[in-house]
Coordinates of C-alpha atoms and ligand atoms in Angstrom, one line a residue:
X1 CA -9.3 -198.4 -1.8
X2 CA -8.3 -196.1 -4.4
X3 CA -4.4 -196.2 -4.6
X4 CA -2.1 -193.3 -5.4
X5 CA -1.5 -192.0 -8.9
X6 CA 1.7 -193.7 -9.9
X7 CA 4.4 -191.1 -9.8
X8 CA 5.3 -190.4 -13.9
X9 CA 6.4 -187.0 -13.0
X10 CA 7.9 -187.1 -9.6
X11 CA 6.3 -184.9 -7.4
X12 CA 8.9 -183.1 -5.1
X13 CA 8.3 -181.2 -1.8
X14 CA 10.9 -179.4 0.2
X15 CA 11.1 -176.8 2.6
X16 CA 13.6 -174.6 4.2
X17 CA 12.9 -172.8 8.0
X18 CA 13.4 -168.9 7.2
X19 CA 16.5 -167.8 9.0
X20 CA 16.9 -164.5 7.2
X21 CA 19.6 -164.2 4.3
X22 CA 20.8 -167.3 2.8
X23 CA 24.5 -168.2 2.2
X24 CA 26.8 -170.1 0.0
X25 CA 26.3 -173.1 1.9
X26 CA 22.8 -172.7 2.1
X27 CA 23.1 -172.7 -1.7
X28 CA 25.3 -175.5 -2.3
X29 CA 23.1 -177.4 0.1
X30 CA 19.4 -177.1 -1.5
X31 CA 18.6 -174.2 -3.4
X32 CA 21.1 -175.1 -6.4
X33 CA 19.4 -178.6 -6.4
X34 CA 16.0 -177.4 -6.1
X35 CA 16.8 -175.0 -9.4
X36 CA 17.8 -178.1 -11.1
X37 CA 14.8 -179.7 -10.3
X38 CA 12.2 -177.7 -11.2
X39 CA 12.5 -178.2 -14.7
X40 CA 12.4 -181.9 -14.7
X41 CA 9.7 -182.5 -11.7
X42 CA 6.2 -180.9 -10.4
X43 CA 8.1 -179.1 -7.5
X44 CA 6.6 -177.7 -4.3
X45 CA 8.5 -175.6 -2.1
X46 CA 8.1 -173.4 0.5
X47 CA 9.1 -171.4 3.5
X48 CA 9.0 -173.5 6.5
X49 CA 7.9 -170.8 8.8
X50 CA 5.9 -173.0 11.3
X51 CA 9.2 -174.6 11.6
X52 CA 11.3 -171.9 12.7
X53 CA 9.1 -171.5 15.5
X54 CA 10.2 -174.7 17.0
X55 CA 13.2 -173.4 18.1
X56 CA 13.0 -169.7 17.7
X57 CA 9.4 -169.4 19.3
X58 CA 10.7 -166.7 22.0
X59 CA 12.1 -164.1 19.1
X60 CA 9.1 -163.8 16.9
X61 CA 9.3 -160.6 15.9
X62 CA 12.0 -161.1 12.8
X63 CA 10.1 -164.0 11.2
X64 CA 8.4 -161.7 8.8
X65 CA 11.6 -159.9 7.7
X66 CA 12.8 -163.6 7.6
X67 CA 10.3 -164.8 5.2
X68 CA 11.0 -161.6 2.5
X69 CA 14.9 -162.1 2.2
X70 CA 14.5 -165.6 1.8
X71 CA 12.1 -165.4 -1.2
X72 CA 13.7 -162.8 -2.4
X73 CA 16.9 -164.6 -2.4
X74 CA 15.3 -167.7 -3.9
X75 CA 14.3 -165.9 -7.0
X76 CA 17.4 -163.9 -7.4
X77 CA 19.4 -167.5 -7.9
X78 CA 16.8 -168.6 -10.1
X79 CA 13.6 -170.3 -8.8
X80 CA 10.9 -169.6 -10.8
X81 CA 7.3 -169.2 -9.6
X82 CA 6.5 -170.2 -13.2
X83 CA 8.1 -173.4 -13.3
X84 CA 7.8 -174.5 -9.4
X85 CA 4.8 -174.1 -6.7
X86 CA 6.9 -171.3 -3.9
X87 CA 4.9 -170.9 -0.7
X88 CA 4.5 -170.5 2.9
X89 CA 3.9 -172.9 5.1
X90 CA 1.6 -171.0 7.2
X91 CA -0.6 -169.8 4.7
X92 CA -2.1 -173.5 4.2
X93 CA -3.7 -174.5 6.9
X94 CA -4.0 -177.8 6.1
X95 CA -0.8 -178.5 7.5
X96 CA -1.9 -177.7 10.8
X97 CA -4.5 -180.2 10.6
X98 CA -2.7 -183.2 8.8
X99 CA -0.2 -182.4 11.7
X100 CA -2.7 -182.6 14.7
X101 CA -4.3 -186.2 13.0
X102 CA -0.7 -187.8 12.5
X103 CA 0.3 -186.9 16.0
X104 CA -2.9 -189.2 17.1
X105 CA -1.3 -192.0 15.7
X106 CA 2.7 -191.1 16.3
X107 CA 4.0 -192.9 19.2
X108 CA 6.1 -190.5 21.3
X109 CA 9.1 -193.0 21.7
X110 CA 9.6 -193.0 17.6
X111 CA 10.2 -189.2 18.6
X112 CA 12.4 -189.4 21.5
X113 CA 14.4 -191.7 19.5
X114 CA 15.3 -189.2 16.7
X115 CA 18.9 -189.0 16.5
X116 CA 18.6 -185.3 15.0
X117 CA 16.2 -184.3 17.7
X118 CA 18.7 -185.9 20.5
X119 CA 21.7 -184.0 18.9
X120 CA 19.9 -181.0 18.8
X121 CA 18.6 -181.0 22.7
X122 CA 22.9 -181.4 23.3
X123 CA 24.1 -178.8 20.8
X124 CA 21.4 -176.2 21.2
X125 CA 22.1 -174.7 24.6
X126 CA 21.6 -171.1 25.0
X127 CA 17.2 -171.9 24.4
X128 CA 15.3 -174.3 26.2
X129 CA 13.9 -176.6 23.6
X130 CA 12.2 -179.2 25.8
X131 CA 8.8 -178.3 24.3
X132 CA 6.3 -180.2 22.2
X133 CA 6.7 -178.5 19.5
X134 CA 10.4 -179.0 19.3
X135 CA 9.5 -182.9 20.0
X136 CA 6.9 -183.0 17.4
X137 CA 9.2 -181.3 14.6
X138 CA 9.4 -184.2 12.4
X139 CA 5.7 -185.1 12.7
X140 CA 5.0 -181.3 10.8
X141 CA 7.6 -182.0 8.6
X142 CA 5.7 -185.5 7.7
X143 CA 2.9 -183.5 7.3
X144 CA 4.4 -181.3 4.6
X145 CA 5.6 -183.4 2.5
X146 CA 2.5 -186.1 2.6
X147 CA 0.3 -183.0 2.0
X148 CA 1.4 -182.9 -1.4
X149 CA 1.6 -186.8 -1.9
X150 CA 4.8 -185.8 -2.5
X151 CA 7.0 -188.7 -4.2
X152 CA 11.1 -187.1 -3.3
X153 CA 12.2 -185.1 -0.9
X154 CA 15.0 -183.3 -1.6
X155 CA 17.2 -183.7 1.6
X156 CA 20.7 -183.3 2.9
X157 CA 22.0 -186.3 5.3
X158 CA 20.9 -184.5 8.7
X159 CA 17.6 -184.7 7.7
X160 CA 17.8 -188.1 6.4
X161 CA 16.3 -189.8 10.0
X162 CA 13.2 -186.9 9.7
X163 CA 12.5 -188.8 6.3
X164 CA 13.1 -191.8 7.2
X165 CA 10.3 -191.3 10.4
X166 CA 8.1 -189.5 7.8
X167 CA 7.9 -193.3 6.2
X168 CA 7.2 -195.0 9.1
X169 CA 4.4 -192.9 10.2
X170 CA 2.9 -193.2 6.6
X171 CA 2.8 -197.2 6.7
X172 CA 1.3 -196.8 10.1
X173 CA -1.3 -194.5 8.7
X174 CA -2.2 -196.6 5.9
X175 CA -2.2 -200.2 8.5
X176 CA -4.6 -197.7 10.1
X177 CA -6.8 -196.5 8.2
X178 CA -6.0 -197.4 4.2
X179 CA -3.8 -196.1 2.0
X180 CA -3.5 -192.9 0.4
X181 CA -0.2 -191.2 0.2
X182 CA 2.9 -192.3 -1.8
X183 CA 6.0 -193.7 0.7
X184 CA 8.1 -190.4 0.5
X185 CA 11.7 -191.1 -0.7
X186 CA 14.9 -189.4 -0.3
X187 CA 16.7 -187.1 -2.8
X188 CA 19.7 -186.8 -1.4
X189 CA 21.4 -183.5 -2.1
X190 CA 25.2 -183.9 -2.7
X191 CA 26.3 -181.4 -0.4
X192 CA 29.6 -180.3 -0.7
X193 CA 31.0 -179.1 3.2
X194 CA 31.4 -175.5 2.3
X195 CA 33.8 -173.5 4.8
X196 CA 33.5 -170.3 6.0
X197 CA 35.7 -167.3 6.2
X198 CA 37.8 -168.7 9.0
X199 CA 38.0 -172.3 7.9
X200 CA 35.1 -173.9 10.3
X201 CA 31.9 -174.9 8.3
X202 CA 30.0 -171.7 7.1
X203 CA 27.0 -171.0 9.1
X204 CA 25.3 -168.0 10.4
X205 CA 26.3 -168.7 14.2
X206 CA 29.7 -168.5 13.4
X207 CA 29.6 -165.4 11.8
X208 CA 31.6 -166.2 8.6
X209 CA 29.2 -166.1 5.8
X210 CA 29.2 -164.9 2.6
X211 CA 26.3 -164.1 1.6
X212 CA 24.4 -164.7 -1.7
X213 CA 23.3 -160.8 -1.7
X214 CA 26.5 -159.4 -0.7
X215 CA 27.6 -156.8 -3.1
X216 CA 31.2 -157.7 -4.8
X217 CA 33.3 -155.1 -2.6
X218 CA 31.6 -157.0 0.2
X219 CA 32.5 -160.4 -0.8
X220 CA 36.2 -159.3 -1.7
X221 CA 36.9 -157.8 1.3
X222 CA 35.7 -161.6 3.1
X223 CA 37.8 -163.0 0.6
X224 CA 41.0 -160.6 0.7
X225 CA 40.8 -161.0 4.9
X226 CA 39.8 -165.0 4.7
X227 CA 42.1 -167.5 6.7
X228 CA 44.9 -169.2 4.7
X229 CA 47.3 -172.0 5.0
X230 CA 49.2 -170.8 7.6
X231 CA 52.4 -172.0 6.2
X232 CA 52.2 -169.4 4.0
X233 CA 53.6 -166.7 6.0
X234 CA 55.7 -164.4 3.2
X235 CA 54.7 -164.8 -0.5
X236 CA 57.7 -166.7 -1.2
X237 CA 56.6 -169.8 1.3
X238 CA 54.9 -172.7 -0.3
X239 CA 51.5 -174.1 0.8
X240 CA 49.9 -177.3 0.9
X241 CA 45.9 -176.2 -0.7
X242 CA 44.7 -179.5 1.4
X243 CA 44.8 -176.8 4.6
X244 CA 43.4 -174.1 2.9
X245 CA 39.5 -173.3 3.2
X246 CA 40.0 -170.7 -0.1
X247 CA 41.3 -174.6 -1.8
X248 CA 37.9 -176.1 -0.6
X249 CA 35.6 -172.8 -1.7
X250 CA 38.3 -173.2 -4.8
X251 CA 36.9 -176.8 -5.1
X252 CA 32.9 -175.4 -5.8
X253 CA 33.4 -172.5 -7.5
X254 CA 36.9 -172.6 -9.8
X255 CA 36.9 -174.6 -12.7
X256 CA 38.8 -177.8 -13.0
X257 CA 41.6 -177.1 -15.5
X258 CA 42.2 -173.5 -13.2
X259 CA 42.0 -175.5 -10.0
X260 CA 44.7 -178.0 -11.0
X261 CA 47.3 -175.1 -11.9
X262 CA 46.5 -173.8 -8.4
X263 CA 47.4 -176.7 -6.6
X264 CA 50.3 -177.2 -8.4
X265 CA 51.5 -173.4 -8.1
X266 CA 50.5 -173.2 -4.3
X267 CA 52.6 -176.0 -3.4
X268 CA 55.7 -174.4 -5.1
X269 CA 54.5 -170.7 -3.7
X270 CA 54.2 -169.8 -7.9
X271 CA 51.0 -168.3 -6.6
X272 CA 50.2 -165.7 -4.3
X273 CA 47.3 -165.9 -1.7
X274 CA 45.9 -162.6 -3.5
X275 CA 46.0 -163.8 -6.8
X276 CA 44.6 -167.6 -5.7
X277 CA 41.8 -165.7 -3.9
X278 CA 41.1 -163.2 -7.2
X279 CA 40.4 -166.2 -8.9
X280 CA 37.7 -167.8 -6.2
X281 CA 36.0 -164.4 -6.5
X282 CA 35.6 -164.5 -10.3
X283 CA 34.2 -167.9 -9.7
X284 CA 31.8 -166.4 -7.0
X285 CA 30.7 -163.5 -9.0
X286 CA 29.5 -166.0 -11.7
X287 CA 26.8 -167.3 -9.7
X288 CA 26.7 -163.7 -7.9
X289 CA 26.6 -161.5 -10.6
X290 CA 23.3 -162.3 -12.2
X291 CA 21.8 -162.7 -9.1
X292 CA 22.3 -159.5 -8.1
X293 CA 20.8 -158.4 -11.2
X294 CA 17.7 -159.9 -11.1
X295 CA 17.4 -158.8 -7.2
X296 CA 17.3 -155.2 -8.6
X297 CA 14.6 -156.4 -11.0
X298 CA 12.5 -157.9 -8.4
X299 CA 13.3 -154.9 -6.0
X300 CA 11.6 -152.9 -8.5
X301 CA 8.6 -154.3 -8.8
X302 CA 7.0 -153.9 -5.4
X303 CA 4.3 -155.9 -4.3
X304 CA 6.1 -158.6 -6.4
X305 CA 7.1 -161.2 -3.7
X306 CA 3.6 -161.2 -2.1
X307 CA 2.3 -162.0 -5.7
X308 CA 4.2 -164.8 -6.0
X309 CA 3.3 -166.6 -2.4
X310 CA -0.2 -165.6 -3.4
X311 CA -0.2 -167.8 -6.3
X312 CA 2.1 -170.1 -4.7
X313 CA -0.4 -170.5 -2.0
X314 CA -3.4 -171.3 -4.7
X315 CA -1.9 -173.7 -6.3
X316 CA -0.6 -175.4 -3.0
X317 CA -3.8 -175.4 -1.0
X318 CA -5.7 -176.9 -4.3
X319 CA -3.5 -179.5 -3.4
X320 CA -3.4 -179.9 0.2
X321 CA -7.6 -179.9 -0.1
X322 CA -7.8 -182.4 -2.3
X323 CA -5.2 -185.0 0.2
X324 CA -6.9 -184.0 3.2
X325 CA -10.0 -184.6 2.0
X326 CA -8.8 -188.0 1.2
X327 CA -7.4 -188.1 4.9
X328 CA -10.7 -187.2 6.5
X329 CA -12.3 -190.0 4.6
X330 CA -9.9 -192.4 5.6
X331 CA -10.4 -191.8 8.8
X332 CA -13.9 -191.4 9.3
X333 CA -14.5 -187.7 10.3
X334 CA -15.4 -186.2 7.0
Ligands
LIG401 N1 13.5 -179.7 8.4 C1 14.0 -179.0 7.2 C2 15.3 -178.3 7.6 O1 15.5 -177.9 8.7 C3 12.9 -178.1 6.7 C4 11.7 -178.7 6.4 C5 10.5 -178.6 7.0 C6 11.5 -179.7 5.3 N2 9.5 -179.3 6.4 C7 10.1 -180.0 5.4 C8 12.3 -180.2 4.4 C9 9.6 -180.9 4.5 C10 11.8 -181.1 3.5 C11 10.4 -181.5 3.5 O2 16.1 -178.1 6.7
SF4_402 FE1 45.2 -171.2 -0.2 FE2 45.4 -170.3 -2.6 FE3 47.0 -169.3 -0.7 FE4 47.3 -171.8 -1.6 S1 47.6 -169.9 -2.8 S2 47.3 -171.1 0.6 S3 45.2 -172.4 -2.0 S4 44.8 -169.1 -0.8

């Protein structure tokens, strides 16, 4: 049995579900990771379209709009189609296929089990999600990444359990029918909890984003109007920064040396709330700045974005041929 080419260069696959813009926690949480990574590693990642289906199969009509602003977004922070593989998960058929065979061979109570899965079936109420699709989620996602004979996956801690099935299923592929894809391996992405505007955890269904292509004025007028500590009622009333969300964006974005004078001077009210948040939004504009830049560049340049999931897509389904091939083999049905 041929075996799998020892990983020199690890081969990374990772996807995100297109949800339309992206924000500073979806940044924190993958796409600043992923940048990193594609220098180092053989990266693959793409727009997990199929995926947003599982939940969003009722309200198809903005996926497409979906796709666009997250591409676009990706490039304007900095992936680069010449350094990493960017595609769509759709456009490679493959995983459609891969994801039909593993389901033969992927007992439904490893599914039902899914602690993700059973958390999402509570905290999702407003769609129905007891479909198959929504119960198979993890087997697609195994597909995706095995596709690739992908080696890391770059993951925060909620999808840890999804990887962590995507092994299981592999070892009972290969008891089946022989090996041939790497074990895939967690990257875990540290992910700093980013708040949002009014202190919860910054997330689109809250409605307090700020988002990596709002223009400055936007993302000073979030700041100017974002939640405080509340003990600090008149400029003259000290503050504790451990109660402040602008501390915890502070945290991310501020540097060290600058963050330590704002503890200090919050705590003895040396600072004003206007002045601590001009300082988060010089920090912000740093990562914002030339992104915004290089979103005009790309805006310019139409027909740009499908260029680069066309190639993307070459170079992935050269791929995803070549392991399927290996899979239909395996199992007899080539
Ligand atoms: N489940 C991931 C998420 O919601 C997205 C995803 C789909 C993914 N397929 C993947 C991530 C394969 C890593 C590898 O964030
Ligand atoms: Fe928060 Fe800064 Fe105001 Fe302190 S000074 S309460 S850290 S915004």
């Amino acid at each position: 049995m041929e075996r799998p080419d020892p990983p020199i260069i690890r081969r990374i696959v990772s996807g995100i579900q297109p949800s339309g813009k992206l924000h500073l926690g979806n940044y924190m949480g993958a796409v600043r990771n992923w940048i990193e990574l594609q220098d180092r590693h053989d990266c693959f990642f793409f727009i997990a379209d199929w995926h947003a289906l599982s939940t969003n199969y009722e309200r198809t009509d903005r996926l497409r709009n979906h796709v666009r602003e997250m591409l676009l977004d990706w490039l304007s922070l900095g992936l680069d189609p010449g350094r990493c593989t960017l595609f769509q998960q759709s456009h490679v058929l493959e995983h459609a296929e891969l994801y039909l065979l593993l389901g033969m061979m992927t007992p439904v109570a490893w599914l039902l089990r899914n602690p993700t899965y059973k958390d999402q079936m509570v905290q999702i109420e407003n769609r129905d999600l007891a479909m198959y699709g929504f119960l198979g989620y993890p087997v697609l996602m195994t597909a995706d990444i095995v596709l690739y004979r992908a080696t890391h996956v770059p993951v925060g801690q909620d999808q840890v359990p999804h990887l962590e099935l995507a092994r299981e299923i592999v070892r009972r592929f290969h008891a089946l029918y022989g090996e041939v894809f790497p074990e895939p391996l967690p990257l875990l992405t540290e992910t700093p909890k980013l708040p949002g505007l009014d202190g919860r955890k910054m997330s689109k269904s809250y409605d307090n984003c700020i988002f990596v292509s709002d223009p400055a004025d936007v993302v000073w007028e979030k700041l100017r109007t974002m939640k405080t500590d509340e003990r600090r009622k008149r400029r003259n009333d000290p503050g504790n920064p451990e109660d402040c969300p602008v501390f915890s964006l502070h945290n991310v974005f501020t540097p060290l040396p600058v963050q330590k004078d704002i503890d200090r001077d919050c705590r003895t009210a040396a600072i004003g709330c206007i002045d601590c948040k001009k300082i988060l939004a010089a920090g912000i504009e740093e990562l914002l700045s030339p992104a915004r830049e290089r979103r005009k560049e790309i805006e310019n340049r139409p027909g740009l974005l499908s260029e680069v999931l066309e190639n993307g897509h070459s170079r992935a389904a050269r791929e995803a041929e070549l392991t399927i091939e290996k899979v239909r083999e395996a199992m007899k049905i080539s």
